[in-house]
Short mmCIF file of C-alpha atoms in Angstrom, two decimals:
data_model
loop_
_atom_site.label_atom_id
_atom_site.label_comp_id
_atom_site.label_asym_id
_atom_site.label_seq_id
_atom_site.Cartn_x
_atom_site.Cartn_y
_atom_site.Cartn_z
CA MET A 1 116.96 132.45 75.93
CA PRO A 2 113.79 131.10 77.56
CA PRO A 3 112.25 133.33 80.21
CA PRO A 4 113.34 132.54 83.77
CA LEU A 5 111.06 130.27 85.75
CA PRO A 6 109.03 131.96 88.51
CA THR A 7 110.10 131.19 92.04
CA ILE A 8 107.54 129.30 94.14
CA SER A 9 107.72 129.08 97.91
CA LEU A 10 106.15 126.09 99.68
CA SER A 11 104.93 126.38 103.24
CA PHE A 12 103.82 123.63 105.59
CA SER A 13 102.12 124.34 108.89
CA SER A 14 103.41 122.53 111.95
CA SER A 15 100.03 120.88 112.49
CA SER A 16 99.29 119.56 109.03
CA ILE A 17 101.05 117.63 106.28
CA PHE A 18 98.96 119.10 103.52
CA LEU A 19 100.26 121.72 101.14
CA GLN A 20 98.98 125.16 101.89
CA PRO A 21 97.74 127.30 98.97
CA LEU A 22 100.18 129.87 97.69
CA GLN A 23 99.41 133.42 98.72
CA PRO A 24 100.95 136.69 97.64
CA ARG A 25 103.67 138.07 99.85
CA ARG A 26 102.70 140.67 102.39
CA ARG A 27 104.89 143.09 104.24
CA LEU A 28 105.10 142.02 107.89
CA SER A 29 104.91 144.67 110.56
CA THR A 30 106.60 142.33 113.05
CA SER A 31 109.21 139.64 112.76
CA PRO A 32 108.08 136.19 111.53
CA SER A 33 109.27 134.54 114.75
CA THR A 34 106.95 136.76 116.76
CA LEU A 35 103.97 135.77 114.62
CA VAL A 36 104.79 132.08 115.00
CA LYS A 37 105.00 132.36 118.77
CA LYS A 38 101.68 134.21 118.93
CA SER A 39 99.76 131.79 116.71
CA ALA A 40 101.49 128.51 117.60
CA VAL A 41 99.56 127.65 120.76
CA ARG A 42 96.87 129.06 122.98
CA SER A 43 96.06 128.53 126.64
CA GLU A 44 92.92 126.66 127.65
CA LEU A 45 91.87 127.58 131.18
CA ALA A 46 89.10 125.71 132.97
CA THR A 47 87.83 125.39 136.53
CA LEU A 48 86.99 121.86 137.66
CA PRO A 49 85.07 120.84 140.80
CA VAL A 50 86.89 118.78 143.41
CA LEU A 51 84.82 115.99 144.95
CA SER A 52 85.49 113.87 147.99
CA PHE A 53 85.06 110.09 148.09
CA SER A 54 81.56 110.61 149.47
CA GLY A 55 80.62 112.83 146.51
CA GLU A 56 80.62 116.16 148.32
CA ARG A 57 82.13 119.21 146.65
CA VAL A 58 85.14 120.30 148.68
CA GLY A 59 86.74 122.89 146.40
CA GLU A 60 87.86 123.82 142.91
CA ALA A 61 90.93 123.13 140.81
CA PHE A 62 92.33 125.06 137.87
CA PHE A 63 93.17 123.41 134.60
CA ASP A 64 95.54 125.36 132.34
CA LEU A 65 96.90 123.49 129.32
CA LYS A 66 98.37 124.46 125.99
CA ALA A 67 96.10 123.92 123.02
CA ALA A 68 96.39 124.32 119.28
CA PRO A 69 94.64 127.25 117.57
CA LEU A 70 90.99 126.70 116.78
CA ASP A 71 91.56 126.55 113.03
CA THR A 72 94.21 123.80 113.29
CA ALA A 73 93.25 121.97 116.50
CA ARG A 74 91.22 119.32 114.67
CA ALA A 75 94.07 118.59 112.25
CA VAL A 76 96.65 118.38 115.06
CA VAL A 77 94.59 115.91 117.09
CA HIS A 78 93.73 113.86 114.00
CA ARG A 79 97.36 113.59 112.96
CA GLY A 80 98.39 112.55 116.48
CA LEU A 81 95.70 109.87 116.62
CA ILE A 82 96.52 108.45 113.19
CA THR A 83 100.21 108.36 114.10
CA ASP A 84 99.54 106.40 117.29
CA GLN A 85 97.30 103.91 115.53
CA GLN A 86 99.65 103.33 112.60
CA ASN A 87 102.72 103.00 114.80
CA ALA A 88 100.89 100.33 116.82
CA ARG A 89 100.48 98.12 113.74
CA ARG A 90 102.83 95.17 113.61
CA GLY A 91 102.78 94.91 109.83
CA THR A 92 103.37 91.14 109.81
CA ALA A 93 100.38 90.10 107.67
CA SER A 94 101.63 88.04 104.73
CA THR A 95 100.08 85.99 101.93
CA LEU A 96 101.52 83.82 99.17
CA THR A 97 101.23 84.64 95.49
CA ARG A 98 100.74 81.95 92.87
CA GLY A 99 104.50 81.85 92.39
CA GLU A 100 105.13 81.25 96.10
CA VAL A 101 102.53 78.55 96.78
CA ARG A 102 103.93 75.03 96.91
CA GLY A 103 103.06 72.83 93.94
CA GLY A 104 101.28 73.67 90.73
CA GLY A 105 104.30 73.17 88.48
CA LYS A 106 102.65 70.53 86.30
CA LYS A 107 99.93 71.32 83.81
CA PRO A 108 96.86 69.50 85.13
CA TYR A 109 95.54 68.36 81.75
CA PRO A 110 96.24 69.02 78.07
CA GLN A 111 95.47 72.38 76.56
CA LYS A 112 93.02 71.02 73.98
CA LYS A 113 90.66 68.12 73.25
CA THR A 114 89.18 67.93 76.75
CA GLY A 115 86.27 70.35 76.40
CA ARG A 116 87.32 72.11 79.60
CA ALA A 117 88.71 75.55 80.13
CA ARG A 118 92.47 75.78 79.67
CA ARG A 119 94.50 75.73 82.86
CA GLY A 120 98.23 75.92 83.32
CA SER A 121 98.51 75.40 87.09
CA GLN A 122 96.51 74.12 90.02
CA ARG A 123 97.74 77.07 92.10
CA THR A 124 95.95 79.73 90.12
CA PRO A 125 94.17 82.34 92.27
CA LEU A 126 90.88 81.13 90.77
CA ARG A 127 91.04 77.79 92.63
CA PRO A 128 91.00 76.92 96.35
CA GLY A 129 94.51 76.48 97.64
CA GLY A 130 95.92 78.81 95.03
CA GLY A 131 97.77 82.07 95.42
CA VAL A 132 96.34 85.39 96.57
CA VAL A 133 96.06 88.34 94.22
CA PHE A 134 97.30 91.64 95.67
CA GLY A 135 97.42 90.19 99.18
CA PRO A 136 99.20 91.87 102.12
CA LYS A 137 102.94 91.61 102.55
CA PRO A 138 105.06 92.55 105.59
CA ARG A 139 105.62 96.30 105.66
CA ASP A 140 106.44 99.14 108.00
CA TRP A 141 103.38 101.24 108.78
CA SER A 142 105.08 103.66 111.15
CA ILE A 143 105.05 107.37 110.39
CA LYS A 144 106.99 110.18 111.98
CA ILE A 145 105.59 113.00 114.04
CA ASN A 146 107.45 115.75 115.84
CA ARG A 147 107.56 115.37 119.61
CA LYS A 148 106.19 118.87 120.24
CA GLU A 149 103.36 118.27 117.80
CA LYS A 150 102.48 114.98 119.51
CA ARG A 151 102.44 116.62 122.93
CA LEU A 152 100.34 119.48 121.58
CA ALA A 153 97.81 117.01 120.16
CA LEU A 154 97.47 115.27 123.54
CA SER A 155 97.17 118.50 125.51
CA THR A 156 94.65 119.88 123.02
CA ALA A 157 92.47 116.78 123.32
CA ILE A 158 92.63 116.80 127.13
CA ALA A 159 91.88 120.52 127.33
CA SER A 160 88.93 120.23 124.95
CA ALA A 161 87.45 117.24 126.78
CA ALA A 162 88.12 118.64 130.27
CA ALA A 163 86.37 121.91 129.46
CA ALA A 164 83.08 120.02 129.00
CA ASP A 165 83.10 116.73 130.92
CA ALA A 166 85.76 116.41 133.61
CA LEU A 167 86.08 116.49 137.37
CA VAL A 168 88.69 116.12 140.08
CA VAL A 169 88.44 113.70 142.99
CA GLU A 170 90.49 113.37 146.11
CA ASP A 171 92.89 110.45 146.39
CA PHE A 172 90.76 107.39 147.15
CA GLY A 173 93.43 104.70 147.34
CA ASP A 174 93.11 104.45 151.13
CA GLN A 175 89.40 103.67 150.83
CA PHE A 176 90.20 100.21 149.42
CA ARG A 177 92.80 99.10 151.95
CA GLY A 178 90.44 96.43 153.25
CA GLY A 179 90.45 94.68 149.87
CA PRO A 180 89.17 95.07 146.33
CA LYS A 181 85.44 95.56 145.95
CA THR A 182 83.90 96.36 142.58
CA ARG A 183 80.56 97.16 144.18
CA ASP A 184 82.13 99.90 146.30
CA PHE A 185 83.90 101.38 143.27
CA VAL A 186 80.68 101.46 141.24
CA ALA A 187 78.91 103.13 144.16
CA ALA A 188 81.67 105.76 144.31
CA MET A 189 81.27 106.40 140.58
CA ARG A 190 77.55 107.01 141.06
CA ARG A 191 78.26 109.46 143.89
CA TRP A 192 80.60 111.35 141.56
CA GLY A 193 77.87 111.59 138.94
CA LEU A 194 79.37 108.95 136.62
CA ASP A 195 77.31 106.34 134.81
CA PRO A 196 79.09 102.94 134.93
CA LYS A 197 77.52 102.10 131.56
CA LYS A 198 79.22 105.06 129.87
CA LYS A 199 82.89 105.30 129.01
CA SER A 200 85.07 107.11 131.50
CA MET A 201 88.80 107.56 132.02
CA PHE A 202 90.60 107.88 135.36
CA LEU A 203 94.09 109.37 135.55
CA MET A 204 96.11 108.65 138.68
CA MET A 205 99.80 108.99 139.40
CA GLU A 206 99.90 105.46 140.80
CA VAL A 207 97.13 102.86 140.84
CA PRO A 208 97.07 100.75 144.03
CA ASP A 209 96.51 97.03 143.52
CA ASN A 210 93.17 97.03 145.32
CA VAL A 211 91.91 99.92 143.17
CA ARG A 212 93.07 98.16 140.00
CA LEU A 213 91.35 94.93 141.03
CA SER A 214 88.19 96.81 141.99
CA CYS A 215 87.73 98.44 138.58
CA ARG A 216 89.13 95.87 136.18
CA ASN A 217 85.71 94.22 135.70
CA ILE A 218 84.15 97.51 134.62
CA GLY A 219 84.43 97.32 130.86
CA THR A 220 83.65 100.98 130.23
CA LEU A 221 86.37 102.31 132.55
CA LYS A 222 90.01 103.02 131.74
CA MET A 223 92.44 103.48 134.63
CA LEU A 224 95.56 105.24 133.34
CA THR A 225 98.79 106.65 134.70
CA PRO A 226 101.14 109.18 133.10
CA ARG A 227 103.05 106.28 131.57
CA THR A 228 99.94 104.86 129.87
CA LEU A 229 98.20 108.15 129.02
CA ASN A 230 97.31 108.10 125.33
CA LEU A 231 95.29 110.10 122.86
CA PHE A 232 92.84 107.36 121.88
CA ASP A 233 91.54 106.73 125.40
CA VAL A 234 91.11 110.46 125.97
CA LEU A 235 89.01 110.87 122.83
CA ASN A 236 87.10 107.63 123.40
CA SER A 237 85.89 108.61 126.88
CA GLU A 238 82.80 110.58 127.73
CA LYS A 239 84.04 111.58 131.20
CA LEU A 240 87.53 112.39 132.45
CA VAL A 241 88.36 112.01 136.14
CA PHE A 242 91.62 113.28 137.61
CA THR A 243 93.16 113.13 141.03
CA LYS A 244 94.79 116.25 142.45
CA ASP A 245 98.30 114.89 141.89
CA SER A 246 97.57 113.94 138.28
CA LEU A 247 96.06 117.37 137.63
CA ASP A 248 99.22 119.03 138.96
CA TYR A 249 101.24 116.74 136.73
CA LEU A 250 99.26 117.74 133.64
CA ASN A 251 99.58 121.43 134.44
CA ALA A 252 103.33 121.04 134.93
CA MET A 253 103.84 118.92 131.81
CA TYR A 254 101.43 120.46 129.31
CA GLY A 255 100.58 123.79 130.91
CA ASP A 256 101.39 127.24 129.60
CA ARG A 257 104.06 128.70 131.88
CA GLY A 258 104.48 131.79 129.79
CA SER A 259 108.19 131.26 129.13
CA SER A 260 109.61 132.45 125.85
CA GLU A 261 111.94 129.49 125.42
CA GLU A 262 110.83 125.87 125.94
CA ASP A 263 113.26 123.32 127.22
CA ASP A 264 113.52 120.31 124.92
CA ASP A 265 114.13 117.99 127.87
CA GLU A 266 111.19 119.24 129.95
CA GLU A 267 109.23 116.02 129.61
CA GLU A 268 112.11 113.83 130.75
CA GLN A 269 112.90 116.08 133.70
CA VAL A 270 109.32 116.03 134.99
CA PHE A 271 109.11 112.28 134.48
CA VAL A 272 112.32 111.72 136.44
CA ALA A 273 111.11 114.02 139.22
CA VAL A 274 107.87 112.02 139.49
CA TYR A 275 109.12 108.45 139.12
CA GLY A 276 112.80 108.84 140.02
CA THR A 277 113.95 106.85 136.96
#
């Protein structure tokens, strides 16, 4: 009888799709579930200054979000970004092959006695109007990602960016009740230490119409709400600006509350509590 085949165990980390190298088994001093809970996420605590509309510092705010471990944070954020970009692709690009192009059924001239290169169809890919070789066809580009992994990627990116370049401002919607004014918004950005020529992202719970009209002509600024918060705009911005309400929302949604069991419907419950739908 042939010798029995050795047993091989495959392990995939929750933050990567790549195969991990096989390692010899080690005796665990604690249960595996305890190790997973300890190494799954970490807490990123930061203190952000709170500025008034006039640019004066009026206090501090605490920023406590869950983040992936340092050795896997880059892979988690990268996978979340690639997933968002691929899922946004429509996949409707289509070309015609030489068999799908109209015409070309008749041989243009005899095979021999013309002195020209032989040709069997006018729709060959070598001629204008012919088919396309290896062209795109409609396909589904979407890939799957676990919901917890996607949320961890977003919270990791926000925590990493907020630790370096972020600030909190008081609600300034009432300052634009008189009407939209881009000049006033740019002046407020300068008082907050923001350069209008550099990319910045604002996160507000609700964007008043006058505020939206005041900042829509600023090409380097992104005004987001919890419904439109996405990983790409967070990574593509040099400065992050939060209001107090949006900061409380982030801490409630992506913060580390220290509970041993996480509710699967936590995101929907917070969203319903905020928007009522």
